[in-house]
Amino acid sequence: LYLQRCELSQPPTALLCALATQLVELQLSGNDFNGVSEKCMVTAFANLTKLRSLSLADCGLLELPTELENLSLLESVTLASNQLSSFPSAIRGWRSLQRLDLSANRIARIPDWLAASTP
């Protein structure tokens, strides 16, 4: 599902819930999700358990909810050009992750747990 730069002010929760068991790729880059509640983010994304690719670049995100760690099939995640100040801890649950783009954020330090979790 590609909904990049559509001027969305929050994730399309009803649509994502309807597609939850089928969706493998979701592109929402360039929408303004700054100020969207953590509850809304969890509701929108938590049931997308077949998702393999997620792009939330340039969405004004300050953080990513820990509850999204259950998206264990994610292989590619793009969170570039947001306002993240730390690595999202949800990464710990993304066992299939092959590509993570956190460029152009405000991350000043690589967490110790990240190095300890790599093979």
Tab-separated table of N, CA and C in Angstrom:
chain	number	residue	atom	x	y	z
A	1	LEU	N	0.853	-1.172	0.000
A	1	LEU	CA	0.000	0.000	0.000
A	1	LEU	C	0.895	1.231	0.000
A	2	TYR	N	0.716	2.090	-0.974
A	2	TYR	CA	1.517	3.303	-1.112
A	2	TYR	C	0.640	4.534	-0.889
A	3	LEU	N	0.892	5.232	0.186
A	3	LEU	CA	0.175	6.473	0.504
A	3	LEU	C	1.179	7.553	0.895
A	4	GLN	N	2.207	7.701	0.092
A	4	GLN	CA	3.246	8.678	0.378
A	4	GLN	C	2.783	10.084	0.017
A	5	ARG	N	3.148	11.039	0.857
A	5	ARG	CA	2.871	12.457	0.647
A	5	ARG	C	1.408	12.731	0.272
A	6	CYS	N	0.508	12.171	1.061
A	6	CYS	CA	-0.933	12.330	0.814
A	6	CYS	C	-1.590	13.327	1.763
A	7	GLU	N	-0.793	14.032	2.543
A	7	GLU	CA	-1.293	15.006	3.502
A	7	GLU	C	-2.152	14.368	4.591
A	8	LEU	N	-1.853	13.111	4.928
A	8	LEU	CA	-2.534	12.451	6.034
A	8	LEU	C	-2.032	13.043	7.347
A	9	SER	N	-2.917	13.233	8.303
A	9	SER	CA	-2.506	13.752	9.611
A	9	SER	C	-2.427	12.640	10.655
A	10	GLN	N	-2.837	11.432	10.266
A	10	GLN	CA	-2.698	10.256	11.116
A	10	GLN	C	-2.776	9.019	10.234
A	11	PRO	N	-2.250	7.902	10.715
A	11	PRO	CA	-2.318	6.677	9.914
A	11	PRO	C	-3.773	6.294	9.626
A	12	PRO	N	-4.050	5.713	8.465
A	12	PRO	CA	-5.421	5.294	8.116
A	12	PRO	C	-5.801	3.997	8.837
A	13	THR	N	-6.104	4.110	10.112
A	13	THR	CA	-6.309	2.960	10.990
A	13	THR	C	-7.355	1.976	10.466
A	14	ALA	N	-8.518	2.451	10.054
A	14	ALA	CA	-9.581	1.542	9.592
A	14	ALA	C	-9.125	0.737	8.381
A	15	LEU	N	-8.449	1.394	7.462
A	15	LEU	CA	-7.952	0.709	6.267
A	15	LEU	C	-6.885	-0.315	6.638
A	16	LEU	N	-5.972	0.061	7.513
A	16	LEU	CA	-4.912	-0.856	7.925
A	16	LEU	C	-5.476	-2.056	8.671
A	17	CYS	N	-6.487	-1.853	9.478
A	17	CYS	CA	-7.125	-2.977	10.181
A	17	CYS	C	-7.786	-3.917	9.179
A	18	ALA	N	-8.421	-3.369	8.159
A	18	ALA	CA	-9.087	-4.194	7.148
A	18	ALA	C	-8.078	-5.023	6.348
A	19	LEU	N	-6.878	-4.493	6.175
A	19	LEU	CA	-5.852	-5.163	5.376
A	19	LEU	C	-4.820	-5.898	6.227
A	20	ALA	N	-5.021	-5.942	7.515
A	20	ALA	CA	-4.004	-6.429	8.456
A	20	ALA	C	-3.445	-7.805	8.115
A	21	THR	N	-4.257	-8.715	7.650
A	21	THR	CA	-3.782	-10.075	7.405
A	21	THR	C	-3.162	-10.253	6.022
A	22	GLN	N	-3.207	-9.212	5.200
A	22	GLN	CA	-2.701	-9.315	3.828
A	22	GLN	C	-1.494	-8.423	3.541
A	23	LEU	N	-1.414	-7.305	4.218
A	23	LEU	CA	-0.439	-6.271	3.883
A	23	LEU	C	0.993	-6.707	4.172
A	24	VAL	N	1.872	-6.611	3.165
A	24	VAL	CA	3.279	-6.941	3.347
A	24	VAL	C	4.177	-5.719	3.160
A	25	GLU	N	3.652	-4.675	2.527
A	25	GLU	CA	4.434	-3.453	2.330
A	25	GLU	C	3.541	-2.248	2.585
A	26	LEU	N	4.078	-1.283	3.347
A	26	LEU	CA	3.339	-0.079	3.679
A	26	LEU	C	4.265	1.126	3.564
A	27	GLN	N	3.915	2.041	2.687
A	27	GLN	CA	4.692	3.253	2.453
A	27	GLN	C	3.838	4.462	2.840
A	28	LEU	N	4.179	5.119	3.940
A	28	LEU	CA	3.446	6.293	4.407
A	28	LEU	C	4.342	7.523	4.526
A	29	SER	N	5.484	7.502	3.895
A	29	SER	CA	6.451	8.598	3.999
A	29	SER	C	5.851	9.929	3.557
A	30	GLY	N	6.309	10.987	4.219
A	30	GLY	CA	5.937	12.335	3.823
A	30	GLY	C	4.579	12.797	4.314
A	31	ASN	N	3.974	12.054	5.227
A	31	ASN	CA	2.731	12.500	5.854
A	31	ASN	C	3.079	13.042	7.235
A	32	ASP	N	2.297	13.976	7.740
A	32	ASP	CA	2.624	14.623	9.006
A	32	ASP	C	1.932	13.924	10.171
A	33	PHE	N	2.676	13.022	10.830
A	33	PHE	CA	2.142	12.301	11.973
A	33	PHE	C	2.642	12.887	13.291
A	34	ASN	N	3.243	14.056	13.244
A	34	ASN	CA	3.699	14.720	14.459
A	34	ASN	C	2.485	15.033	15.320
A	35	GLY	N	2.506	14.608	16.563
A	35	GLY	CA	1.391	14.849	17.466
A	35	GLY	C	0.383	13.717	17.516
A	36	VAL	N	0.560	12.698	16.679
A	36	VAL	CA	-0.325	11.537	16.724
A	36	VAL	C	-0.019	10.762	18.001
A	37	SER	N	-1.038	10.369	18.727
A	37	SER	CA	-0.827	9.691	20.005
A	37	SER	C	-0.214	8.309	19.814
A	38	GLU	N	0.470	7.855	20.857
A	38	GLU	CA	1.068	6.518	20.838
A	38	GLU	C	-0.024	5.466	20.670
A	39	LYS	N	-1.162	5.674	21.313
A	39	LYS	CA	-2.278	4.732	21.204
A	39	LYS	C	-2.736	4.602	19.751
A	40	CYS	N	-2.822	5.705	19.057
A	40	CYS	CA	-3.228	5.685	17.652
A	40	CYS	C	-2.210	4.916	16.805
A	41	MET	N	-0.930	5.144	17.059
A	41	MET	CA	0.121	4.446	16.307
A	41	MET	C	0.050	2.944	16.568
A	42	VAL	N	-0.141	2.555	17.815
A	42	VAL	CA	-0.220	1.134	18.151
A	42	VAL	C	-1.447	0.514	17.490
A	43	THR	N	-2.585	1.182	17.577
A	43	THR	CA	-3.818	0.679	16.960
A	43	THR	C	-3.647	0.500	15.463
A	44	ALA	N	-2.985	1.443	14.822
A	44	ALA	CA	-2.819	1.402	13.366
A	44	ALA	C	-1.880	0.296	12.905
A	45	PHE	N	-0.796	0.065	13.634
A	45	PHE	CA	0.257	-0.813	13.133
A	45	PHE	C	0.401	-2.167	13.829
A	46	ALA	N	-0.072	-2.305	15.040
A	46	ALA	CA	0.221	-3.499	15.837
A	46	ALA	C	-0.280	-4.806	15.232
A	47	ASN	N	-1.333	-4.782	14.450
A	47	ASN	CA	-1.889	-6.023	13.894
A	47	ASN	C	-1.371	-6.356	12.498
A	48	LEU	N	-0.426	-5.596	12.010
A	48	LEU	CA	0.120	-5.831	10.668
A	48	LEU	C	1.236	-6.876	10.748
A	49	THR	N	0.912	-8.030	11.238
A	49	THR	CA	1.916	-9.044	11.553
A	49	THR	C	2.575	-9.687	10.334
A	50	LYS	N	2.051	-9.477	9.132
A	50	LYS	CA	2.676	-10.016	7.919
A	50	LYS	C	3.546	-8.974	7.216
A	51	LEU	N	3.602	-7.781	7.781
A	51	LEU	CA	4.330	-6.672	7.166
A	51	LEU	C	5.823	-6.975	7.064
A	52	ARG	N	6.385	-6.777	5.883
A	52	ARG	CA	7.813	-7.005	5.650
A	52	ARG	C	8.571	-5.706	5.373
A	53	SER	N	7.857	-4.688	4.904
A	53	SER	CA	8.499	-3.409	4.585
A	53	SER	C	7.628	-2.268	5.094
A	54	LEU	N	8.251	-1.354	5.835
A	54	LEU	CA	7.547	-0.212	6.407
A	54	LEU	C	8.368	1.045	6.187
A	55	SER	N	7.751	2.060	5.602
A	55	SER	CA	8.417	3.344	5.425
A	55	SER	C	7.591	4.443	6.067
A	56	LEU	N	8.195	5.066	7.073
A	56	LEU	CA	7.598	6.203	7.770
A	56	LEU	C	8.582	7.371	7.763
A	57	ALA	N	9.307	7.522	6.672
A	57	ALA	CA	10.277	8.612	6.553
A	57	ALA	C	9.550	9.954	6.460
A	58	ASP	N	10.164	10.969	7.015
A	58	ASP	CA	9.663	12.337	6.906
A	58	ASP	C	8.207	12.461	7.366
A	59	CYS	N	7.920	11.879	8.527
A	59	CYS	CA	6.561	11.926	9.089
A	59	CYS	C	6.490	12.743	10.377
A	60	GLY	N	7.595	13.353	10.770
A	60	GLY	CA	7.601	14.160	11.985
A	60	GLY	C	7.542	13.355	13.266
A	61	LEU	N	7.940	12.096	13.208
A	61	LEU	CA	7.859	11.224	14.384
A	61	LEU	C	8.913	11.580	15.429
A	62	LEU	N	8.492	11.633	16.679
A	62	LEU	CA	9.406	11.861	17.795
A	62	LEU	C	9.885	10.539	18.374
A	63	GLU	N	9.050	9.512	18.268
A	63	GLU	CA	9.392	8.182	18.761
A	63	GLU	C	8.506	7.151	18.070
A	64	LEU	N	8.861	5.902	18.264
A	64	LEU	CA	8.082	4.789	17.730
A	64	LEU	C	7.684	3.922	18.921
A	65	PRO	N	6.412	3.582	19.054
A	65	PRO	CA	5.973	2.801	20.219
A	65	PRO	C	6.656	1.446	20.323
A	66	THR	N	7.029	1.069	21.529
A	66	THR	CA	7.645	-0.223	21.806
A	66	THR	C	6.747	-1.376	21.372
A	67	GLU	N	5.437	-1.173	21.446
A	67	GLU	CA	4.489	-2.235	21.103
A	67	GLU	C	4.625	-2.716	19.659
A	68	LEU	N	5.302	-1.962	18.830
A	68	LEU	CA	5.474	-2.373	17.435
A	68	LEU	C	6.561	-3.434	17.278
A	69	GLU	N	7.134	-3.871	18.378
A	69	GLU	CA	8.143	-4.926	18.312
A	69	GLU	C	7.557	-6.248	17.832
A	70	ASN	N	6.229	-6.409	17.903
A	70	ASN	CA	5.602	-7.658	17.450
A	70	ASN	C	5.565	-7.786	15.926
A	71	LEU	N	6.043	-6.798	15.210
A	71	LEU	CA	6.108	-6.879	13.744
A	71	LEU	C	7.381	-7.633	13.358
A	72	SER	N	7.449	-8.866	13.776
A	72	SER	CA	8.685	-9.650	13.704
A	72	SER	C	9.117	-10.033	12.294
A	73	LEU	N	8.249	-9.903	11.301
A	73	LEU	CA	8.619	-10.248	9.919
A	73	LEU	C	9.211	-9.067	9.152
A	74	LEU	N	9.279	-7.908	9.785
A	74	LEU	CA	9.832	-6.734	9.101
A	74	LEU	C	11.259	-7.008	8.635
A	75	GLU	N	11.503	-6.756	7.362
A	75	GLU	CA	12.836	-6.910	6.776
A	75	GLU	C	13.463	-5.555	6.469
A	76	SER	N	12.624	-4.575	6.131
A	76	SER	CA	13.111	-3.253	5.754
A	76	SER	C	12.262	-2.181	6.436
A	77	VAL	N	12.929	-1.284	7.164
A	77	VAL	CA	12.241	-0.200	7.859
A	77	VAL	C	12.970	1.104	7.555
A	78	THR	N	12.208	2.081	7.088
A	78	THR	CA	12.759	3.403	6.813
A	78	THR	C	12.094	4.416	7.734
A	79	LEU	N	12.908	4.994	8.606
A	79	LEU	CA	12.449	6.011	9.545
A	79	LEU	C	13.276	7.288	9.391
A	80	ALA	N	13.854	7.476	8.236
A	80	ALA	CA	14.733	8.617	7.972
A	80	ALA	C	13.965	9.943	8.032
A	81	SER	N	14.699	10.998	8.316
A	81	SER	CA	14.175	12.373	8.280
A	81	SER	C	12.975	12.590	9.197
A	82	ASN	N	13.063	12.030	10.397
A	82	ASN	CA	12.068	12.289	11.426
A	82	ASN	C	12.734	13.103	12.519
A	83	GLN	N	12.216	13.050	13.714
A	83	GLN	CA	12.794	13.772	14.841
A	83	GLN	C	13.145	12.818	15.973
A	84	LEU	N	13.520	11.597	15.611
A	84	LEU	CA	13.874	10.594	16.602
A	84	LEU	C	15.182	10.979	17.294
A	85	SER	N	15.216	10.864	18.618
A	85	SER	CA	16.435	11.196	19.355
A	85	SER	C	17.132	9.942	19.881
A	86	SER	N	16.510	8.783	19.680
A	86	SER	CA	17.120	7.521	20.105
A	86	SER	C	16.631	6.393	19.200
A	87	PHE	N	17.362	5.291	19.246
A	87	PHE	CA	16.963	4.114	18.484
A	87	PHE	C	15.631	3.614	19.035
A	88	PRO	N	14.681	3.301	18.182
A	88	PRO	CA	13.417	2.750	18.679
A	88	PRO	C	13.652	1.378	19.323
A	89	SER	N	13.173	1.183	20.526
A	89	SER	CA	13.390	-0.103	21.199
A	89	SER	C	12.595	-1.227	20.542
A	90	ALA	N	11.610	-0.889	19.712
A	90	ALA	CA	10.841	-1.908	18.987
A	90	ALA	C	11.747	-2.754	18.092
A	91	ILE	N	12.912	-2.226	17.749
A	91	ILE	CA	13.867	-2.949	16.902
A	91	ILE	C	14.179	-4.324	17.491
A	92	ARG	N	14.157	-4.424	18.792
A	92	ARG	CA	14.501	-5.685	19.463
A	92	ARG	C	13.616	-6.847	19.009
A	93	GLY	N	12.394	-6.571	18.601
A	93	GLY	CA	11.486	-7.630	18.179
A	93	GLY	C	11.506	-7.917	16.687
A	94	TRP	N	12.213	-7.114	15.935
A	94	TRP	CA	12.231	-7.269	14.479
A	94	TRP	C	13.311	-8.272	14.090
A	95	ARG	N	13.020	-9.532	14.284
A	95	ARG	CA	13.990	-10.617	14.094
A	95	ARG	C	14.429	-10.818	12.649
A	96	SER	N	13.626	-10.391	11.694
A	96	SER	CA	13.944	-10.591	10.275
A	96	SER	C	14.583	-9.356	9.634
A	97	LEU	N	14.849	-8.331	10.428
A	97	LEU	CA	15.331	-7.057	9.905
A	97	LEU	C	16.652	-7.198	9.151
A	98	GLN	N	16.667	-6.685	7.926
A	98	GLN	CA	17.866	-6.685	7.091
A	98	GLN	C	18.320	-5.266	6.759
A	99	ARG	N	17.374	-4.326	6.753
A	99	ARG	CA	17.690	-2.948	6.371
A	99	ARG	C	16.939	-1.984	7.288
A	100	LEU	N	17.691	-1.079	7.907
A	100	LEU	CA	17.113	-0.064	8.785
A	100	LEU	C	17.720	1.280	8.428
A	101	ASP	N	16.882	2.235	8.067
A	101	ASP	CA	17.355	3.577	7.712
A	101	ASP	C	16.853	4.566	8.755
A	102	LEU	N	17.784	5.075	9.548
A	102	LEU	CA	17.484	6.078	10.569
A	102	LEU	C	18.210	7.390	10.266
A	103	SER	N	18.632	7.570	9.029
A	103	SER	CA	19.398	8.761	8.674
A	103	SER	C	18.576	10.044	8.847
A	104	ALA	N	19.276	11.132	9.069
A	104	ALA	CA	18.685	12.469	9.210
A	104	ALA	C	17.693	12.555	10.374
A	105	ASN	N	18.061	11.940	11.494
A	105	ASN	CA	17.318	12.074	12.740
A	105	ASN	C	18.236	12.768	13.744
A	106	ARG	N	17.867	12.804	14.990
A	106	ARG	CA	18.675	13.463	16.027
A	106	ARG	C	19.312	12.449	16.962
A	107	ILE	N	19.681	11.306	16.427
A	107	ILE	CA	20.264	10.230	17.228
A	107	ILE	C	21.748	10.499	17.429
A	108	ALA	N	22.143	10.716	18.676
A	108	ALA	CA	23.524	11.076	18.971
A	108	ALA	C	24.355	9.900	19.479
A	109	ARG	N	23.681	8.788	19.819
A	109	ARG	CA	24.403	7.675	20.429
A	109	ARG	C	23.775	6.349	20.004
A	110	ILE	N	24.655	5.383	19.748
A	110	ILE	CA	24.217	4.023	19.429
A	110	ILE	C	24.051	3.300	20.773
A	111	PRO	N	22.891	2.714	21.031
A	111	PRO	CA	22.682	2.059	22.334
A	111	PRO	C	23.498	0.778	22.473
A	112	ASP	N	23.948	0.497	23.692
A	112	ASP	CA	24.727	-0.714	23.969
A	112	ASP	C	23.937	-1.977	23.655
A	113	TRP	N	22.644	-1.972	23.900
A	113	TRP	CA	21.820	-3.161	23.660
A	113	TRP	C	21.795	-3.561	22.192
A	114	LEU	N	22.014	-2.593	21.295
A	114	LEU	CA	21.994	-2.916	19.862
A	114	LEU	C	23.165	-3.814	19.505
A	115	ALA	N	24.339	-3.494	19.987
A	115	ALA	CA	25.518	-4.307	19.718
A	115	ALA	C	25.385	-5.692	20.358
A	116	ALA	N	24.780	-5.757	21.522
A	116	ALA	CA	24.630	-7.024	22.228
A	116	ALA	C	23.607	-7.942	21.550
A	117	SER	N	22.709	-7.369	20.741
A	117	SER	CA	21.665	-8.188	20.114
A	117	SER	C	22.013	-8.653	18.711
A	118	THR	N	23.153	-8.243	18.185
A	118	THR	CA	23.537	-8.673	16.838
A	118	THR	C	24.361	-9.949	16.933
A	119	PRO	N	24.189	-10.844	15.934
A	119	PRO	CA	24.933	-12.119	15.989
A	119	PRO	C	26.419	-11.935	15.759
